[in-house]
Amino acid sequence: MAKVLSLACLLSVAVVAYGLIPSTYITSSDKDRLKSVFKSAAPYADSQSAHFSILGLKLFGETAPGAQDACKTLSKIVENKVASIYHASEAAKALGSCKISVPEFKQTLTDAIKDGSTVQDIAFAFLALKNLGLPVDDAAVSKSLLAALKTDDSPASHGYAFLAAAQLKGDVSKFVDNIEDVVAQADEVDEKYLQFDGGLYVTALVVDGAYKLAEKTSKAPTIAQDKVLKFANYFLSRKHVHQLKSAYYFLSVVKTLTTNKFHIPIAVSLASPVAVTQADPSVKVRVTDLIGGSLGDLTVTADSARHQANSKLLGTAGAEVSVKVTTQVSVENVEVGVADKDQATAARTTRLVHPNKAASILEADYHQKIVMKFQLKDKTGGQLMTAHQTFVRLTNQDTKQEIIFVTESDTTLTNKFDLDVGANAKDFGHKSGKYTMELIVGDAVIENPFSWTVADVSLTFPEGGAPKKDQANQYAKKPEIQHKFNEPEKRPPASLSLAFTALVLSPFLILLVLWLRIGVNISNFPVSVSAIGFHACLGGVFVLYYFYWIQLNMFETLRYLGILAVPTFFFGNRLLSSIASKR
C-alpha cells in the first residue's frame, strides 16, 4: 500500500509545489489504459507487435490471451530477417513453452554479427541467439558492437548496446564508461525534464539499458540524482502514450526505475482534496514509487521524507505539493451614502450590517456621487483580508440593465467604491430612475462568497443626454445590409465579334488562295533533320501560344517555352549553317 501522510494544517499555512520530485505516478486508470493498448494489438500482424504486446502484459503480471494460438501465430508471421527473428524470440520467451526455431534463422543471425553491421542488428542478433538457446561468440559480439559505435554513436545505438552488454559475458567496462557521456547528450526542458532526440522511445531505451547494464556490474550507473529525477518527470509526463512501441518502452523503463538496486525516484502527490477548510483542516500526502507501489516503512514529516534504512530512494527531501487553504469571511464596517462631488459638505452615510438592506432610498443627481466602504475579515483568525473579486452591481429596476464596477482596496485593507453620477452617465445610457445596488464578493479561497443587496438608489442624469430609442441597446437587431454587385458591361453583338475574327484571319485566307492560284514551290525546302526539327519546334511554339490563350497561365507557358527553346535553337542553328554552306 502507498504511504499516506496526514498533516494538521493551520489556515494561514499553504504547502506549495515546486522542485524536481515527481508529483504524479501511474494510477490504476493509467494501468488499465496501457493494458488496453497492449491487448488491442492482437491478433498480431507482425512479430514486433507480438513482442511489445506480450511483454507489456507480462510487465503487469498478466499473460497474453490465447497463449497457444499466439505461439502458432508467431511461427507464421516471423520473417527471416534479424529484427523479425529478435522480436519473435522475445515474444516466444515471454510466452514460456513456445518454440519458433527455424534452421535458416541461425545463419541469418550469425551473419549479422560482423564489422559493418549496425549496432541495432548486432544487438538484435545477439539477443535473439540467446533467446533461442543457440551458441554465440560473446567476444565477437562485444568487438562488433564497439566497432559499430564508432560509426554511429547516437543515443539510440548506445541504448541497444547497453541492452546487449547487460547479457554479455566477460568485460563490459567500455560500455559502462559510455553511460555518462551518453546521458550528457540529453536535452533539458524547463529545468525539470530530460529527454533525447527521438522522444520517449529513445529516452526510455537509453535509461532502461543503462540501469540493466548497471545491474550486471553491480555498480550504480554514473547518472546524477537530479538527472534521474528529471528523466522520471519526463517519463511520467508521457504516461498517456497510446502507441504500442512507445507504451512498452515507457512501462519497461518505469518498471526498471522502481525495481533497480541503485536509484528509485519517489512520487509525492496530494491524497486529500486540494482545498483545506475548517471542517477538514488536514493535508494528506501520498508517497509512492513511480507505479504507485509501497516504499516500505517510511517516516514522513511536513519538512521531508526519511526512510529508516534505504538511501537509494531519490526525492526524500524537499518534496512539495499544492493545496488551497480556504476560509470563511465576514463583511464589516460597512458605510454607504451620498456626497457632493466638490466635497463642499460631508458625505451623508449610513452604517449597515450584513445582510440587512438600507431602510431608505439613496438619492443622487449628476452633481453628486455614491460612496461606500467596507472591510472583509477572516472569521477564523480575525485578521483583515482582501478578495480577488469585489464588485458593485447596479441594476435598473425597470429595464433590468446591469452596470458593474470594481471596488478598490487601500493600504488599510479597506475596500472603497466611489461612483461619480454625472461622469458615468454614459455607462447608464443617461437612464434616470431607480437602481438596485448589490455588493458581490468572491475568491478561490473564500468558502462563503455572497451577493448582498445593499440599497436602492435613485439616480438623476442631465436632461437631453438620453440616446435615441434605436441607440439605447447596442445589441438590438440592426437593419439588413443589402449589397448589389455591379452589373457586367454589355457585350458587343455576336455579328461584330465574327466580323473581327474574319478580319484577323483574312491574311491567312488570302495566302491560301494565292498559293492555290500561283502554286507553291517547295523544291528548295531542305529535307534534313535540322529543317524538319526547326519547323516542328516553331509550330510547337505557335501551338503553345494558342494554349496560353485558352488554358495556360504565364508561368506555365514560360516553363514550356523554355523547354521548346532548346531544340528550336539547336535545329535553327544547324539549318542556317547548312543554308550558308550551300550558298
PDB file of N, CA and C in Angstrom, residues 69-114:
ATOM      1  N   ASP A  69      -2.384 -20.098 -29.202  1.00  0.00           N
ATOM      2  CA  ASP A  69      -2.658 -19.529 -30.529  1.00  0.00           C
ATOM      3  C   ASP A  69      -1.628 -18.465 -30.878  1.00  0.00           C
ATOM      4  N   ALA A  70      -1.204 -17.695 -29.864  1.00  0.00           N
ATOM      5  CA  ALA A  70      -0.202 -16.660 -30.107  1.00  0.00           C
ATOM      6  C   ALA A  70       1.113 -17.277 -30.547  1.00  0.00           C
ATOM      7  N   CYS A  71       1.474 -18.433 -29.950  1.00  0.00           N
ATOM      8  CA  CYS A  71       2.715 -19.110 -30.334  1.00  0.00           C
ATOM      9  C   CYS A  71       2.636 -19.600 -31.781  1.00  0.00           C
ATOM     10  N   LYS A  72       1.504 -20.156 -32.166  1.00  0.00           N
ATOM     11  CA  LYS A  72       1.328 -20.609 -33.545  1.00  0.00           C
ATOM     12  C   LYS A  72       1.392 -19.433 -34.518  1.00  0.00           C
ATOM     13  N   THR A  73       0.821 -18.297 -34.093  1.00  0.00           N
ATOM     14  CA  THR A  73       0.856 -17.100 -34.938  1.00  0.00           C
ATOM     15  C   THR A  73       2.279 -16.613 -35.146  1.00  0.00           C
ATOM     16  N   LEU A  74       3.100 -16.700 -34.072  1.00  0.00           N
ATOM     17  CA  LEU A  74       4.499 -16.271 -34.188  1.00  0.00           C
ATOM     18  C   LEU A  74       5.233 -17.049 -35.273  1.00  0.00           C
ATOM     19  N   SER A  75       5.015 -18.350 -35.311  1.00  0.00           N
ATOM     20  CA  SER A  75       5.693 -19.185 -36.307  1.00  0.00           C
ATOM     21  C   SER A  75       5.287 -18.818 -37.729  1.00  0.00           C
ATOM     22  N   LYS A  76       4.091 -18.269 -37.890  1.00  0.00           N
ATOM     23  CA  LYS A  76       3.595 -17.910 -39.219  1.00  0.00           C
ATOM     24  C   LYS A  76       4.071 -16.528 -39.655  1.00  0.00           C
ATOM     25  N   ILE A  77       4.160 -15.591 -38.712  1.00  0.00           N
ATOM     26  CA  ILE A  77       4.441 -14.205 -39.096  1.00  0.00           C
ATOM     27  C   ILE A  77       5.929 -13.865 -39.042  1.00  0.00           C
ATOM     28  N   VAL A  78       6.749 -14.717 -38.403  1.00  0.00           N
ATOM     29  CA  VAL A  78       8.165 -14.403 -38.326  1.00  0.00           C
ATOM     30  C   VAL A  78       8.801 -14.504 -39.713  1.00  0.00           C
ATOM     31  N   GLU A  79       9.668 -13.540 -40.015  1.00  0.00           N
ATOM     32  CA  GLU A  79      10.380 -13.500 -41.289  1.00  0.00           C
ATOM     33  C   GLU A  79      11.857 -13.776 -41.052  1.00  0.00           C
ATOM     34  N   ASN A  80      12.531 -14.185 -42.107  1.00  0.00           N
ATOM     35  CA  ASN A  80      13.955 -14.491 -41.998  1.00  0.00           C
ATOM     36  C   ASN A  80      14.779 -13.204 -42.070  1.00  0.00           C
ATOM     37  N   LYS A  81      14.481 -12.301 -41.148  1.00  0.00           N
ATOM     38  CA  LYS A  81      15.196 -11.041 -41.008  1.00  0.00           C
ATOM     39  C   LYS A  81      15.575 -10.873 -39.554  1.00  0.00           C
ATOM     40  N   VAL A  82      16.693 -10.202 -39.311  1.00  0.00           N
ATOM     41  CA  VAL A  82      17.222 -10.111 -37.945  1.00  0.00           C
ATOM     42  C   VAL A  82      16.207  -9.513 -36.985  1.00  0.00           C
ATOM     43  N   ALA A  83      15.617  -8.371 -37.334  1.00  0.00           N
ATOM     44  CA  ALA A  83      14.682  -7.699 -36.433  1.00  0.00           C
ATOM     45  C   ALA A  83      13.452  -8.564 -36.169  1.00  0.00           C
ATOM     46  N   SER A  84      12.932  -9.191 -37.224  1.00  0.00           N
ATOM     47  CA  SER A  84      11.735 -10.017 -37.062  1.00  0.00           C
ATOM     48  C   SER A  84      12.020 -11.228 -36.172  1.00  0.00           C
ATOM     49  N   ILE A  85      13.175 -11.845 -36.370  1.00  0.00           N
ATOM     50  CA  ILE A  85      13.536 -13.004 -35.544  1.00  0.00           C
ATOM     51  C   ILE A  85      13.707 -12.587 -34.087  1.00  0.00           C
ATOM     52  N   TYR A  86      14.351 -11.423 -33.866  1.00  0.00           N
ATOM     53  CA  TYR A  86      14.558 -10.947 -32.497  1.00  0.00           C
ATOM     54  C   TYR A  86      13.221 -10.730 -31.786  1.00  0.00           C
ATOM     55  N   HIS A  87      12.311 -10.005 -32.427  1.00  0.00           N
ATOM     56  CA  HIS A  87      11.016  -9.726 -31.791  1.00  0.00           C
ATOM     57  C   HIS A  87      10.253 -11.023 -31.518  1.00  0.00           C
ATOM     58  N   ALA A  88      10.305 -11.957 -32.469  1.00  0.00           N
ATOM     59  CA  ALA A  88       9.610 -13.228 -32.282  1.00  0.00           C
ATOM     60  C   ALA A  88      10.225 -14.021 -31.136  1.00  0.00           C
ATOM     61  N   SER A  89      11.562 -13.991 -31.018  1.00  0.00           N
ATOM     62  CA  SER A  89      12.217 -14.733 -29.934  1.00  0.00           C
ATOM     63  C   SER A  89      11.883 -14.145 -28.569  1.00  0.00           C
ATOM     64  N   GLU A  90      11.783 -12.822 -28.500  1.00  0.00           N
ATOM     65  CA  GLU A  90      11.405 -12.192 -27.230  1.00  0.00           C
ATOM     66  C   GLU A  90       9.976 -12.579 -26.850  1.00  0.00           C
ATOM     67  N   ALA A  91       9.075 -12.562 -27.826  1.00  0.00           N
ATOM     68  CA  ALA A  91       7.684 -12.931 -27.557  1.00  0.00           C
ATOM     69  C   ALA A  91       7.570 -14.389 -27.136  1.00  0.00           C
ATOM     70  N   ALA A  92       8.293 -15.270 -27.848  1.00  0.00           N
ATOM     71  CA  ALA A  92       8.249 -16.698 -27.529  1.00  0.00           C
ATOM     72  C   ALA A  92       8.814 -16.968 -26.137  1.00  0.00           C
ATOM     73  N   LYS A  93       9.878 -16.265 -25.782  1.00  0.00           N
ATOM     74  CA  LYS A  93      10.473 -16.436 -24.460  1.00  0.00           C
ATOM     75  C   LYS A  93       9.509 -15.999 -23.370  1.00  0.00           C
ATOM     76  N   ALA A  94       8.779 -14.916 -23.632  1.00  0.00           N
ATOM     77  CA  ALA A  94       7.816 -14.421 -22.644  1.00  0.00           C
ATOM     78  C   ALA A  94       6.633 -15.369 -22.490  1.00  0.00           C
ATOM     79  N   LEU A  95       6.250 -16.041 -23.579  1.00  0.00           N
ATOM     80  CA  LEU A  95       5.125 -16.980 -23.516  1.00  0.00           C
ATOM     81  C   LEU A  95       5.472 -18.236 -22.723  1.00  0.00           C
ATOM     82  N   GLY A  96       6.757 -18.571 -22.692  1.00  0.00           N
ATOM     83  CA  GLY A  96       7.163 -19.769 -21.941  1.00  0.00           C
ATOM     84  C   GLY A  96       7.471 -20.919 -22.880  1.00  0.00           C
ATOM     85  N   SER A  97       6.651 -21.925 -22.903  1.00  0.00           N
ATOM     86  CA  SER A  97       6.883 -23.128 -23.721  1.00  0.00           C
ATOM     87  C   SER A  97       6.474 -22.882 -25.166  1.00  0.00           C
ATOM     88  N   CYS A  98       7.219 -22.030 -25.835  1.00  0.00           N
ATOM     89  CA  CYS A  98       6.915 -21.707 -27.238  1.00  0.00           C
ATOM     90  C   CYS A  98       8.213 -21.786 -28.028  1.00  0.00           C
ATOM     91  N   LYS A  99       8.251 -22.611 -29.069  1.00  0.00           N
ATOM     92  CA  LYS A  99       9.438 -22.815 -29.887  1.00  0.00           C
ATOM     93  C   LYS A  99       9.189 -22.273 -31.295  1.00  0.00           C
ATOM     94  N   ILE A 100      10.099 -21.444 -31.760  1.00  0.00           N
ATOM     95  CA  ILE A 100       9.956 -20.907 -33.119  1.00  0.00           C
ATOM     96  C   ILE A 100      11.220 -21.138 -33.943  1.00  0.00           C
ATOM     97  N   SER A 101      12.091 -22.054 -33.483  1.00  0.00           N
ATOM     98  CA  SER A 101      13.377 -22.270 -34.144  1.00  0.00           C
ATOM     99  C   SER A 101      13.186 -22.760 -35.578  1.00  0.00           C
ATOM    100  N   VAL A 102      13.858 -22.078 -36.487  1.00  0.00           N
ATOM    101  CA  VAL A 102      13.879 -22.454 -37.898  1.00  0.00           C
ATOM    102  C   VAL A 102      15.344 -22.566 -38.309  1.00  0.00           C
ATOM    103  N   PRO A 103      15.738 -23.629 -39.069  1.00  0.00           N
ATOM    104  CA  PRO A 103      17.159 -23.858 -39.376  1.00  0.00           C
ATOM    105  C   PRO A 103      17.882 -22.652 -39.948  1.00  0.00           C
ATOM    106  N   GLU A 104      17.246 -21.930 -40.883  1.00  0.00           N
ATOM    107  CA  GLU A 104      17.970 -20.837 -41.537  1.00  0.00           C
ATOM    108  C   GLU A 104      18.118 -19.607 -40.646  1.00  0.00           C
ATOM    109  N   PHE A 105      17.390 -19.558 -39.530  1.00  0.00           N
ATOM    110  CA  PHE A 105      17.481 -18.397 -38.649  1.00  0.00           C
ATOM    111  C   PHE A 105      18.881 -18.252 -38.061  1.00  0.00           C
ATOM    112  N   LYS A 106      19.486 -19.385 -37.698  1.00  0.00           N
ATOM    113  CA  LYS A 106      20.805 -19.331 -37.067  1.00  0.00           C
ATOM    114  C   LYS A 106      21.821 -18.670 -37.977  1.00  0.00           C
ATOM    115  N   GLN A 107      21.811 -19.025 -39.263  1.00  0.00           N
ATOM    116  CA  GLN A 107      22.763 -18.452 -40.196  1.00  0.00           C
ATOM    117  C   GLN A 107      22.515 -16.956 -40.373  1.00  0.00           C
ATOM    118  N   THR A 108      21.254 -16.568 -40.447  1.00  0.00           N
ATOM    119  CA  THR A 108      20.917 -15.145 -40.602  1.00  0.00           C
ATOM    120  C   THR A 108      21.429 -14.335 -39.427  1.00  0.00           C
ATOM    121  N   LEU A 109      21.236 -14.878 -38.220  1.00  0.00           N
ATOM    122  CA  LEU A 109      21.663 -14.148 -37.027  1.00  0.00           C
ATOM    123  C   LEU A 109      23.178 -14.111 -36.907  1.00  0.00           C
ATOM    124  N   THR A 110      23.821 -15.230 -37.202  1.00  0.00           N
ATOM    125  CA  THR A 110      25.292 -15.288 -37.107  1.00  0.00           C
ATOM    126  C   THR A 110      25.941 -14.340 -38.102  1.00  0.00           C
ATOM    127  N   ASP A 111      25.387 -14.249 -39.308  1.00  0.00           N
ATOM    128  CA  ASP A 111      25.954 -13.373 -40.344  1.00  0.00           C
ATOM    129  C   ASP A 111      25.837 -11.894 -39.976  1.00  0.00           C
ATOM    130  N   ALA A 112      24.904 -11.562 -39.111  1.00  0.00           N
ATOM    131  CA  ALA A 112      24.706 -10.160 -38.743  1.00  0.00           C
ATOM    132  C   ALA A 112      25.749  -9.662 -37.755  1.00  0.00           C
ATOM    133  N   ILE A 113      26.425 -10.583 -37.073  1.00  0.00           N
ATOM    134  CA  ILE A 113      27.425 -10.185 -36.077  1.00  0.00           C
ATOM    135  C   ILE A 113      28.771 -10.093 -36.770  1.00  0.00           C
ATOM    136  N   LYS A 114      29.042  -8.936 -37.308  1.00  0.00           N
ATOM    137  CA  LYS A 114      30.288  -8.711 -38.046  1.00  0.00           C
ATOM    138  C   LYS A 114      30.523  -7.211 -38.154  1.00  0.00           C
TER     139      LYS A 114
END
